[in-house]
C-alpha cells in the first residue's frame, strides 16, 4: 500500500482591515494650499505692488528728499543719504495700510473665498481633521505675509544701496552702525513686522470663517483697523490704547536707536501673540461646527 503524504496547509493570507480613509500629510496639504494661493492673480498683483514700495520710496528720497532737509516723517528723512534705512522706512509705510491689506485679503480668500466658490465644503468632508485644516490655512496666509515682508526688505536694501547709497546705518542716536549690525536690525524689524501682520490676519481669518463673502472680511477687518487707529489718536481714550494692536506698530522706529530699547518691541509682540491666539481659537471654534 502506498502511503499518501498530507499536503501542507497553506498559511492564511492576512486580510487588511480598513480603518477609514487615510489622512493626507500636513506637508502635502500645505504644498497644495501654497500652490493654490500663488496661482491667484490678485496675490501676484499684491506682491508686485508691495515690491514697488521700496523702489518708489528710494526714488522719491533721492529726487525730493535732499531738497527737503528736516521736513517730512522721521523714518523717511533718516533714509536720505542713508540707504540701509530704506527697508525700515518702507516697512513703516507699508504697515499703515498695504501690508494689512495683503494679510486681510489672504485671510479672506482662505476660508470665505473657498466658501463662495463652493470648494470649502469639499475640504470639510475630506479626511482631514479640522485642526489640521485651520493650521494649513493659517500657514498659507502666514507664508504670503512672509513673502511680502521679505520682498520689501530685500528690495529695500538693494534699492538703498544702488539708488540712495551707503552701506552703513546712521542711527537716530547719531551713531554709525556697521553693515553686519545693520542687517541684523533689518532682519529683526522684518520678523517683528511679519508677526504683527500675522496677528491681524488671525482676526481676519476668524471673520472669514463666519461669512461666505470675502469683501465682508475686507470691509470688517480694514474698517475695524481704521476705527482702532482713530481711537488710538483720541486723547481721552488712553485707557484703551494699550489694548489696541496698531498702537504698538510705531515701535519699529526703536530699531534705529543705539542702544536699542526693547520695551516697545517686546510689549507689541506680546500683544500680537494674544491677538494671534484669540483669532486662531475663534477660527477653530467656528470651523469645528461648520458644515459648508
PDB file of C-alpha atoms in Angstrom:
ATOM      1  CA  UNK A   1       0.000   0.000   0.000  1.00  0.00           C
ATOM      2  CA  UNK A   2       1.331   3.355  -0.984  1.00  0.00           C
ATOM      3  CA  UNK A   3       1.448   5.902   1.788  1.00  0.00           C
ATOM      4  CA  UNK A   4      -0.167   9.204   0.962  1.00  0.00           C
ATOM      5  CA  UNK A   5       1.636  12.258   2.244  1.00  0.00           C
ATOM      6  CA  UNK A   6      -0.598  15.013   3.542  1.00  0.00           C
ATOM      7  CA  UNK A   7      -0.167  18.255   1.667  1.00  0.00           C
ATOM      8  CA  UNK A   8       0.810  21.217   3.845  1.00  0.00           C
ATOM      9  CA  UNK A   9      -2.000  23.558   4.554  1.00  0.00           C
ATOM     10  CA  UNK A  10      -1.252  26.998   3.044  1.00  0.00           C
ATOM     11  CA  UNK A  11      -0.883  29.768   5.553  1.00  0.00           C
ATOM     12  CA  UNK A  12      -3.809  32.057   5.796  1.00  0.00           C
ATOM     13  CA  UNK A  13      -3.312  35.279   3.845  1.00  0.00           C
ATOM     14  CA  UNK A  14      -3.638  38.280   6.148  1.00  0.00           C
ATOM     15  CA  UNK A  15      -6.565  40.443   5.246  1.00  0.00           C
ATOM     16  CA  UNK A  16      -6.062  44.205   5.525  1.00  0.00           C
ATOM     17  CA  UNK A  17      -8.704  45.732   7.708  1.00  0.00           C
ATOM     18  CA  UNK A  18      -9.755  49.186   6.621  1.00  0.00           C
ATOM     19  CA  UNK A  19      -9.776  51.664   9.454  1.00  0.00           C
ATOM     20  CA  UNK A  20     -11.205  54.502   7.449  1.00  0.00           C
ATOM     21  CA  UNK A  21      -9.779  56.919   4.887  1.00  0.00           C
ATOM     22  CA  UNK A  22      -6.123  57.774   5.297  1.00  0.00           C
ATOM     23  CA  UNK A  23      -5.407  61.383   6.157  1.00  0.00           C
ATOM     24  CA  UNK A  24      -3.077  63.339   3.927  1.00  0.00           C
ATOM     25  CA  UNK A  25       0.172  64.568   5.417  1.00  0.00           C
ATOM     26  CA  UNK A  26       0.400  68.137   6.666  1.00  0.00           C
ATOM     27  CA  UNK A  27       3.248  68.959   4.271  1.00  0.00           C
ATOM     28  CA  UNK A  28       1.247  67.717   1.294  1.00  0.00           C
ATOM     29  CA  UNK A  29      -1.744  69.802   2.313  1.00  0.00           C
ATOM     30  CA  UNK A  30       0.470  72.838   2.862  1.00  0.00           C
ATOM     31  CA  UNK A  31       2.150  72.448  -0.537  1.00  0.00           C
ATOM     32  CA  UNK A  32      -1.241  72.150  -2.228  1.00  0.00           C
ATOM     33  CA  UNK A  33      -2.512  75.226  -0.382  1.00  0.00           C
ATOM     34  CA  UNK A  34       0.585  77.211  -1.301  1.00  0.00           C
ATOM     35  CA  UNK A  35       0.253  76.326  -4.999  1.00  0.00           C
ATOM     36  CA  UNK A  36      -3.368  77.406  -4.897  1.00  0.00           C
ATOM     37  CA  UNK A  37      -2.511  80.711  -3.206  1.00  0.00           C
ATOM     38  CA  UNK A  38       0.365  81.649  -5.500  1.00  0.00           C
ATOM     39  CA  UNK A  39      -1.737  80.956  -8.606  1.00  0.00           C
ATOM     40  CA  UNK A  40      -4.291  83.584  -7.684  1.00  0.00           C
ATOM     41  CA  UNK A  41      -3.840  86.671  -9.885  1.00  0.00           C
ATOM     42  CA  UNK A  42      -4.704  89.034  -7.023  1.00  0.00           C
ATOM     43  CA  UNK A  43      -1.982  87.501  -4.860  1.00  0.00           C
ATOM     44  CA  UNK A  44       0.595  88.019  -7.599  1.00  0.00           C
ATOM     45  CA  UNK A  45      -0.580  91.593  -8.204  1.00  0.00           C
ATOM     46  CA  UNK A  46      -0.441  92.363  -4.479  1.00  0.00           C
ATOM     47  CA  UNK A  47       3.110  91.024  -4.168  1.00  0.00           C
ATOM     48  CA  UNK A  48       4.225  93.012  -7.227  1.00  0.00           C
ATOM     49  CA  UNK A  49       2.745  96.193  -5.754  1.00  0.00           C
ATOM     50  CA  UNK A  50       4.497  95.517  -2.453  1.00  0.00           C
ATOM     51  CA  UNK A  51       7.762  95.155  -4.365  1.00  0.00           C
ATOM     52  CA  UNK A  52       7.297  98.601  -5.883  1.00  0.00           C
ATOM     53  CA  UNK A  53       7.022 100.326  -2.492  1.00  0.00           C
ATOM     54  CA  UNK A  54      10.757 100.400  -1.614  1.00  0.00           C
ATOM     55  CA  UNK A  55      11.712 101.230  -5.216  1.00  0.00           C
ATOM     56  CA  UNK A  56       9.305 104.175  -5.375  1.00  0.00           C
ATOM     57  CA  UNK A  57      10.373 105.314  -1.927  1.00  0.00           C
ATOM     58  CA  UNK A  58      14.060 105.140  -2.871  1.00  0.00           C
ATOM     59  CA  UNK A  59      13.483 107.224  -5.977  1.00  0.00           C
ATOM     60  CA  UNK A  60      11.425 109.730  -4.014  1.00  0.00           C
ATOM     61  CA  UNK A  61      14.015 110.039  -1.267  1.00  0.00           C
ATOM     62  CA  UNK A  62      16.789 110.564  -3.809  1.00  0.00           C
ATOM     63  CA  UNK A  63      14.955 113.062  -6.007  1.00  0.00           C
ATOM     64  CA  UNK A  64      12.943 115.016  -3.445  1.00  0.00           C
ATOM     65  CA  UNK A  65      14.387 114.222  -0.021  1.00  0.00           C
ATOM     66  CA  UNK A  66      17.595 116.155  -0.495  1.00  0.00           C
ATOM     67  CA  UNK A  67      15.618 119.327  -1.212  1.00  0.00           C
ATOM     68  CA  UNK A  68      13.557 118.998   1.999  1.00  0.00           C
ATOM     69  CA  UNK A  69      16.096 118.924   4.843  1.00  0.00           C
ATOM     70  CA  UNK A  70      14.493 118.323   8.203  1.00  0.00           C
ATOM     71  CA  UNK A  71      10.982 118.017   6.781  1.00  0.00           C
ATOM     72  CA  UNK A  72       8.733 115.002   6.426  1.00  0.00           C
ATOM     73  CA  UNK A  73       8.327 111.813   8.501  1.00  0.00           C
ATOM     74  CA  UNK A  74      11.352 110.991  10.634  1.00  0.00           C
ATOM     75  CA  UNK A  75      11.944 107.499   9.219  1.00  0.00           C
ATOM     76  CA  UNK A  76      11.849 108.784   5.625  1.00  0.00           C
ATOM     77  CA  UNK A  77      14.165 111.686   6.404  1.00  0.00           C
ATOM     78  CA  UNK A  78      16.543 109.241   8.097  1.00  0.00           C
ATOM     79  CA  UNK A  79      16.806 107.389   4.767  1.00  0.00           C
ATOM     80  CA  UNK A  80      18.157 110.450   2.910  1.00  0.00           C
ATOM     81  CA  UNK A  81      21.737 109.507   2.032  1.00  0.00           C
ATOM     82  CA  UNK A  82      21.408 106.522   4.370  1.00  0.00           C
ATOM     83  CA  UNK A  83      20.417 103.674   2.069  1.00  0.00           C
ATOM     84  CA  UNK A  84      20.287 100.863   4.614  1.00  0.00           C
ATOM     85  CA  UNK A  85      17.481 102.689   6.438  1.00  0.00           C
ATOM     86  CA  UNK A  86      15.281 102.475   3.334  1.00  0.00           C
ATOM     87  CA  UNK A  87      13.883  98.966   4.070  1.00  0.00           C
ATOM     88  CA  UNK A  88      12.899 100.098   7.564  1.00  0.00           C
ATOM     89  CA  UNK A  89      11.184 103.180   6.133  1.00  0.00           C
ATOM     90  CA  UNK A  90       9.408 101.014   3.543  1.00  0.00           C
ATOM     91  CA  UNK A  91       8.193  98.628   6.261  1.00  0.00           C
ATOM     92  CA  UNK A  92       6.922 101.561   8.341  1.00  0.00           C
ATOM     93  CA  UNK A  93       4.943 102.980   5.424  1.00  0.00           C
ATOM     94  CA  UNK A  94       3.608  99.583   4.316  1.00  0.00           C
ATOM     95  CA  UNK A  95       2.339  98.734   7.809  1.00  0.00           C
ATOM     96  CA  UNK A  96      -0.077 101.661   7.734  1.00  0.00           C
ATOM     97  CA  UNK A  97      -2.362 100.030   5.132  1.00  0.00           C
ATOM     98  CA  UNK A  98      -0.640  98.000   2.388  1.00  0.00           C
ATOM     99  CA  UNK A  99       0.602  95.075   4.490  1.00  0.00           C
ATOM    100  CA  UNK A 100      -2.716  94.888   6.421  1.00  0.00           C
ATOM    101  CA  UNK A 101      -4.487  94.787   3.052  1.00  0.00           C
ATOM    102  CA  UNK A 102      -2.361  91.852   1.863  1.00  0.00           C
ATOM    103  CA  UNK A 103      -2.822  89.992   5.168  1.00  0.00           C
ATOM    104  CA  UNK A 104      -6.593  90.554   5.207  1.00  0.00           C
ATOM    105  CA  UNK A 105      -7.003  89.644   1.541  1.00  0.00           C
ATOM    106  CA  UNK A 106      -5.162  86.353   2.060  1.00  0.00           C
ATOM    107  CA  UNK A 107      -7.266  85.508   5.109  1.00  0.00           C
ATOM    108  CA  UNK A 108     -10.463  86.371   3.219  1.00  0.00           C
ATOM    109  CA  UNK A 109      -9.533  84.047   0.348  1.00  0.00           C
ATOM    110  CA  UNK A 110      -8.503  81.243   2.713  1.00  0.00           C
ATOM    111  CA  UNK A 111     -11.991  80.484   4.064  1.00  0.00           C
ATOM    112  CA  UNK A 112     -14.639  82.926   2.790  1.00  0.00           C
ATOM    113  CA  UNK A 113     -13.230  82.734  -0.731  1.00  0.00           C
ATOM    114  CA  UNK A 114     -13.320  78.932  -0.651  1.00  0.00           C
ATOM    115  CA  UNK A 115     -16.885  79.019   0.675  1.00  0.00           C
ATOM    116  CA  UNK A 116     -18.025  81.427  -2.049  1.00  0.00           C
ATOM    117  CA  UNK A 117     -16.693  79.086  -4.761  1.00  0.00           C
ATOM    118  CA  UNK A 118     -18.174  76.008  -3.081  1.00  0.00           C
ATOM    119  CA  UNK A 119     -14.804  74.317  -2.536  1.00  0.00           C
ATOM    120  CA  UNK A 120     -14.752  74.686   1.251  1.00  0.00           C
ATOM    121  CA  UNK A 121     -17.444  72.028   1.689  1.00  0.00           C
ATOM    122  CA  UNK A 122     -15.223  69.517  -0.106  1.00  0.00           C
ATOM    123  CA  UNK A 123     -12.399  70.298   2.301  1.00  0.00           C
ATOM    124  CA  UNK A 124     -14.703  69.908   5.305  1.00  0.00           C
ATOM    125  CA  UNK A 125     -15.871  66.422   4.258  1.00  0.00           C
ATOM    126  CA  UNK A 126     -12.366  65.326   3.222  1.00  0.00           C
ATOM    127  CA  UNK A 127     -10.372  63.007   5.533  1.00  0.00           C
ATOM    128  CA  UNK A 128      -8.603  65.960   7.159  1.00  0.00           C
ATOM    129  CA  UNK A 129      -9.112  66.990  10.759  1.00  0.00           C
ATOM    130  CA  UNK A 130     -10.456  70.467  11.392  1.00  0.00           C
ATOM    131  CA  UNK A 131      -7.383  71.365  13.434  1.00  0.00           C
ATOM    132  CA  UNK A 132      -5.112  70.442  10.544  1.00  0.00           C
ATOM    133  CA  UNK A 133      -7.314  72.320   8.077  1.00  0.00           C
ATOM    134  CA  UNK A 134      -7.185  75.526  10.142  1.00  0.00           C
ATOM    135  CA  UNK A 135      -3.431  75.101  10.643  1.00  0.00           C
ATOM    136  CA  UNK A 136      -2.820  74.701   6.901  1.00  0.00           C
ATOM    137  CA  UNK A 137      -4.973  77.726   6.062  1.00  0.00           C
ATOM    138  CA  UNK A 138      -3.199  79.837   8.697  1.00  0.00           C
ATOM    139  CA  UNK A 139       0.204  78.659   7.443  1.00  0.00           C
ATOM    140  CA  UNK A 140      -0.721  79.651   3.888  1.00  0.00           C
ATOM    141  CA  UNK A 141      -1.733  83.144   4.999  1.00  0.00           C
ATOM    142  CA  UNK A 142       1.444  83.472   7.070  1.00  0.00           C
ATOM    143  CA  UNK A 143       3.542  82.453   4.058  1.00  0.00           C
ATOM    144  CA  UNK A 144       2.061  85.236   1.927  1.00  0.00           C
ATOM    145  CA  UNK A 145       2.845  87.727   4.697  1.00  0.00           C
ATOM    146  CA  UNK A 146       6.433  86.491   4.996  1.00  0.00           C
ATOM    147  CA  UNK A 147       6.906  86.732   1.223  1.00  0.00           C
ATOM    148  CA  UNK A 148       5.546  90.294   1.163  1.00  0.00           C
ATOM    149  CA  UNK A 149       7.726  91.443   4.076  1.00  0.00           C
ATOM    150  CA  UNK A 150      10.779  89.724   2.590  1.00  0.00           C
ATOM    151  CA  UNK A 151      10.268  91.430  -0.763  1.00  0.00           C
ATOM    152  CA  UNK A 152      10.029  94.825   0.911  1.00  0.00           C
ATOM    153  CA  UNK A 153      13.139  94.217   2.998  1.00  0.00           C
ATOM    154  CA  UNK A 154      15.339  92.716   0.268  1.00  0.00           C
ATOM    155  CA  UNK A 155      14.345  95.180  -2.447  1.00  0.00           C
ATOM    156  CA  UNK A 156      14.622  97.987   0.105  1.00  0.00           C
ATOM    157  CA  UNK A 157      18.232  97.039   0.816  1.00  0.00           C
ATOM    158  CA  UNK A 158      19.100  96.734  -2.879  1.00  0.00           C
ATOM    159  CA  UNK A 159      17.369 100.000  -3.735  1.00  0.00           C
ATOM    160  CA  UNK A 160      19.011 101.746  -0.793  1.00  0.00           C
ATOM    161  CA  UNK A 161      22.497 100.603  -1.772  1.00  0.00           C
ATOM    162  CA  UNK A 162      22.104 101.231  -5.525  1.00  0.00           C
ATOM    163  CA  UNK A 163      19.973 104.382  -5.644  1.00  0.00           C
ATOM    164  CA  UNK A 164      20.292 106.095  -2.249  1.00  0.00           C
ATOM    165  CA  UNK A 165      23.826 104.942  -1.465  1.00  0.00           C
ATOM    166  CA  UNK A 166      25.569 103.879   1.713  1.00  0.00           C
ATOM    167  CA  UNK A 167      26.196 100.505   3.319  1.00  0.00           C
ATOM    168  CA  UNK A 168      26.167 101.747   6.901  1.00  0.00           C
ATOM    169  CA  UNK A 169      23.324 102.865   9.114  1.00  0.00           C
ATOM    170  CA  UNK A 170      23.355 106.195  10.902  1.00  0.00           C
ATOM    171  CA  UNK A 171      21.061 105.606  13.862  1.00  0.00           C
ATOM    172  CA  UNK A 172      18.602 108.120  15.282  1.00  0.00           C
ATOM    173  CA  UNK A 173      21.006 108.471  18.184  1.00  0.00           C
ATOM    174  CA  UNK A 174      23.704 109.707  15.779  1.00  0.00           C
ATOM    175  CA  UNK A 175      25.981 106.659  15.898  1.00  0.00           C
ATOM    176  CA  UNK A 176      27.150 104.784  12.814  1.00  0.00           C
ATOM    177  CA  UNK A 177      26.399 101.074  12.710  1.00  0.00           C
ATOM    178  CA  UNK A 178      28.435  98.616  10.588  1.00  0.00           C
ATOM    179  CA  UNK A 179      26.863  96.533   7.841  1.00  0.00           C
ATOM    180  CA  UNK A 180      26.561  93.398   9.980  1.00  0.00           C
ATOM    181  CA  UNK A 181      24.626  95.134  12.732  1.00  0.00           C
ATOM    182  CA  UNK A 182      22.530  96.960  10.134  1.00  0.00           C
ATOM    183  CA  UNK A 183      21.488  93.651   8.545  1.00  0.00           C
ATOM    184  CA  UNK A 184      20.610  92.289  11.988  1.00  0.00           C
ATOM    185  CA  UNK A 185      18.371  95.270  12.679  1.00  0.00           C
ATOM    186  CA  UNK A 186      16.651  94.925   9.303  1.00  0.00           C
ATOM    187  CA  UNK A 187      16.054  91.218   9.926  1.00  0.00           C
ATOM    188  CA  UNK A 188      14.673  91.955  13.390  1.00  0.00           C
ATOM    189  CA  UNK A 189      12.323  94.622  12.035  1.00  0.00           C
ATOM    190  CA  UNK A 190      11.145  92.328   9.216  1.00  0.00           C
ATOM    191  CA  UNK A 191      10.403  89.440  11.579  1.00  0.00           C
ATOM    192  CA  UNK A 192       8.620  91.744  14.009  1.00  0.00           C
ATOM    193  CA  UNK A 193       6.505  93.316  11.232  1.00  0.00           C
ATOM    194  CA  UNK A 194       5.571  89.894   9.845  1.00  0.00           C
ATOM    195  CA  UNK A 195       4.413  88.714  13.268  1.00  0.00           C
ATOM    196  CA  UNK A 196       2.269  91.841  13.718  1.00  0.00           C
ATOM    197  CA  UNK A 197       0.602  91.194  10.364  1.00  0.00           C
ATOM    198  CA  UNK A 198       0.026  87.536  11.288  1.00  0.00           C
ATOM    199  CA  UNK A 199      -1.851  88.678  14.380  1.00  0.00           C
ATOM    200  CA  UNK A 200      -4.073  90.900  12.245  1.00  0.00           C
ATOM    201  CA  UNK A 201      -4.558  88.073   9.748  1.00  0.00           C
ATOM    202  CA  UNK A 202      -5.673  85.752  12.571  1.00  0.00           C
ATOM    203  CA  UNK A 203      -8.514  88.144  13.384  1.00  0.00           C
ATOM    204  CA  UNK A 204      -9.378  88.377   9.681  1.00  0.00           C
ATOM    205  CA  UNK A 205      -9.324  84.562   9.489  1.00  0.00           C
ATOM    206  CA  UNK A 206     -11.872  84.390  12.321  1.00  0.00           C
ATOM    207  CA  UNK A 207     -14.128  86.801  10.417  1.00  0.00           C
ATOM    208  CA  UNK A 208     -13.545  84.773   7.246  1.00  0.00           C
ATOM    209  CA  UNK A 209     -14.856  81.657   8.995  1.00  0.00           C
ATOM    210  CA  UNK A 210     -18.143  83.426   9.707  1.00  0.00           C
ATOM    211  CA  UNK A 211     -19.063  84.502   6.186  1.00  0.00           C
ATOM    212  CA  UNK A 212     -19.051  83.355   2.568  1.00  0.00           C
ATOM    213  CA  UNK A 213     -18.218  86.789   1.156  1.00  0.00           C
ATOM    214  CA  UNK A 214     -14.533  87.848   1.011  1.00  0.00           C
ATOM    215  CA  UNK A 215     -15.487  91.518   0.651  1.00  0.00           C
ATOM    216  CA  UNK A 216     -17.197  91.348   4.036  1.00  0.00           C
ATOM    217  CA  UNK A 217     -13.912  90.198   5.567  1.00  0.00           C
ATOM    218  CA  UNK A 218     -12.012  93.049   3.912  1.00  0.00           C
ATOM    219  CA  UNK A 219     -14.570  95.643   4.958  1.00  0.00           C
ATOM    220  CA  UNK A 220     -14.878  94.375   8.536  1.00  0.00           C
ATOM    221  CA  UNK A 221     -11.157  93.958   9.202  1.00  0.00           C
ATOM    222  CA  UNK A 222      -9.810  97.034   7.438  1.00  0.00           C
ATOM    223  CA  UNK A 223     -12.738  99.147   8.636  1.00  0.00           C
ATOM    224  CA  UNK A 224     -12.115  97.963  12.171  1.00  0.00           C
ATOM    225  CA  UNK A 225      -8.411  98.754  11.767  1.00  0.00           C
ATOM    226  CA  UNK A 226      -9.212 102.314  10.744  1.00  0.00           C
ATOM    227  CA  UNK A 227     -11.585 102.735  13.680  1.00  0.00           C
ATOM    228  CA  UNK A 228      -8.958 101.372  16.062  1.00  0.00           C
ATOM    229  CA  UNK A 229      -6.343 103.785  14.698  1.00  0.00           C
ATOM    230  CA  UNK A 230      -8.763 106.683  15.168  1.00  0.00           C
ATOM    231  CA  UNK A 231      -9.481 105.601  18.736  1.00  0.00           C
ATOM    232  CA  UNK A 232      -5.752 105.394  19.373  1.00  0.00           C
ATOM    233  CA  UNK A 233      -5.365 109.044  18.377  1.00  0.00           C
ATOM    234  CA  UNK A 234      -8.073 110.360  20.723  1.00  0.00           C
ATOM    235  CA  UNK A 235      -6.529 111.797  23.916  1.00  0.00           C
ATOM    236  CA  UNK A 236      -9.464 110.714  26.069  1.00  0.00           C
ATOM    237  CA  UNK A 237      -9.015 107.047  25.158  1.00  0.00           C
ATOM    238  CA  UNK A 238      -5.686 106.481  26.903  1.00  0.00           C
ATOM    239  CA  UNK A 239      -7.139 103.613  28.942  1.00  0.00           C
ATOM    240  CA  UNK A 240      -7.979 101.707  25.733  1.00  0.00           C
ATOM    241  CA  UNK A 241      -4.796 102.380  23.758  1.00  0.00           C
ATOM    242  CA  UNK A 242      -2.588  99.721  25.446  1.00  0.00           C
ATOM    243  CA  UNK A 243      -5.008  97.021  24.224  1.00  0.00           C
ATOM    244  CA  UNK A 244      -5.123  98.150  20.579  1.00  0.00           C
ATOM    245  CA  UNK A 245      -2.926  96.163  18.196  1.00  0.00           C
ATOM    246  CA  UNK A 246      -1.861  99.048  15.877  1.00  0.00           C
ATOM    247  CA  UNK A 247      -0.897 101.160  18.866  1.00  0.00           C
ATOM    248  CA  UNK A 248       2.401  99.258  19.110  1.00  0.00           C
ATOM    249  CA  UNK A 249       3.350  99.456  15.428  1.00  0.00           C
ATOM    250  CA  UNK A 250       5.345 102.654  15.926  1.00  0.00           C
ATOM    251  CA  UNK A 251       7.879 100.617  17.916  1.00  0.00           C
ATOM    252  CA  UNK A 252       9.651  99.727  14.665  1.00  0.00           C
ATOM    253  CA  UNK A 253      11.442 103.078  14.925  1.00  0.00           C
ATOM    254  CA  UNK A 254      13.195 101.798  18.066  1.00  0.00           C
ATOM    255  CA  UNK A 255      15.267  99.517  15.836  1.00  0.00           C
ATOM    256  CA  UNK A 256      17.149 102.615  14.632  1.00  0.00           C
ATOM    257  CA  UNK A 257      18.134 103.702  18.135  1.00  0.00           C
ATOM    258  CA  UNK A 258      21.510 102.917  19.670  1.00  0.00           C
ATOM    259  CA  UNK A 259      21.329 101.352  22.158  1.00  0.00           C
ATOM    260  CA  UNK A 260      18.049  99.824  21.074  1.00  0.00           C
ATOM    261  CA  UNK A 261      15.206  99.926  23.641  1.00  0.00           C
ATOM    262  CA  UNK A 262      13.322  96.634  23.847  1.00  0.00           C
ATOM    263  CA  UNK A 263      10.229  97.673  25.830  1.00  0.00           C
ATOM    264  CA  UNK A 264       8.096  98.734  22.865  1.00  0.00           C
ATOM    265  CA  UNK A 265       9.097  95.770  20.701  1.00  0.00           C
ATOM    266  CA  UNK A 266       8.502  93.229  23.462  1.00  0.00           C
ATOM    267  CA  UNK A 267       5.167  94.733  24.530  1.00  0.00           C
ATOM    268  CA  UNK A 268       3.854  94.899  20.964  1.00  0.00           C
ATOM    269  CA  UNK A 269       4.991  91.316  20.314  1.00  0.00           C
ATOM    270  CA  UNK A 270       3.211  90.053  23.433  1.00  0.00           C
ATOM    271  CA  UNK A 271       0.074  91.944  22.410  1.00  0.00           C
ATOM    272  CA  UNK A 272       0.239  90.475  18.900  1.00  0.00           C
ATOM    273  CA  UNK A 273       0.636  86.987  20.363  1.00  0.00           C
ATOM    274  CA  UNK A 274      -2.601  87.459  22.329  1.00  0.00           C
ATOM    275  CA  UNK A 275      -4.455  88.580  19.202  1.00  0.00           C
ATOM    276  CA  UNK A 276      -2.986  85.627  17.297  1.00  0.00           C
ATOM    277  CA  UNK A 277      -4.171  83.094  19.876  1.00  0.00           C
ATOM    278  CA  UNK A 278      -7.623  84.675  20.120  1.00  0.00           C
ATOM    279  CA  UNK A 279      -8.064  84.826  16.329  1.00  0.00           C
ATOM    280  CA  UNK A 280      -6.972  81.238  15.703  1.00  0.00           C
ATOM    281  CA  UNK A 281      -9.063  79.953  18.624  1.00  0.00           C
ATOM    282  CA  UNK A 282     -12.205  81.641  17.297  1.00  0.00           C
ATOM    283  CA  UNK A 283     -11.458  80.299  13.819  1.00  0.00           C
ATOM    284  CA  UNK A 284     -11.161  76.732  15.086  1.00  0.00           C
ATOM    285  CA  UNK A 285     -14.324  77.003  17.190  1.00  0.00           C
ATOM    286  CA  UNK A 286     -16.268  78.104  14.141  1.00  0.00           C
ATOM    287  CA  UNK A 287     -14.707  75.582  11.775  1.00  0.00           C
ATOM    288  CA  UNK A 288     -15.301  72.715  14.190  1.00  0.00           C
ATOM    289  CA  UNK A 289     -19.059  73.145  13.728  1.00  0.00           C
ATOM    290  CA  UNK A 290     -19.108  74.399  10.141  1.00  0.00           C
ATOM    291  CA  UNK A 291     -20.667  72.120   7.517  1.00  0.00           C
ATOM    292  CA  UNK A 292     -20.116  74.092   4.336  1.00  0.00           C
TER     293      UNK A 292
END
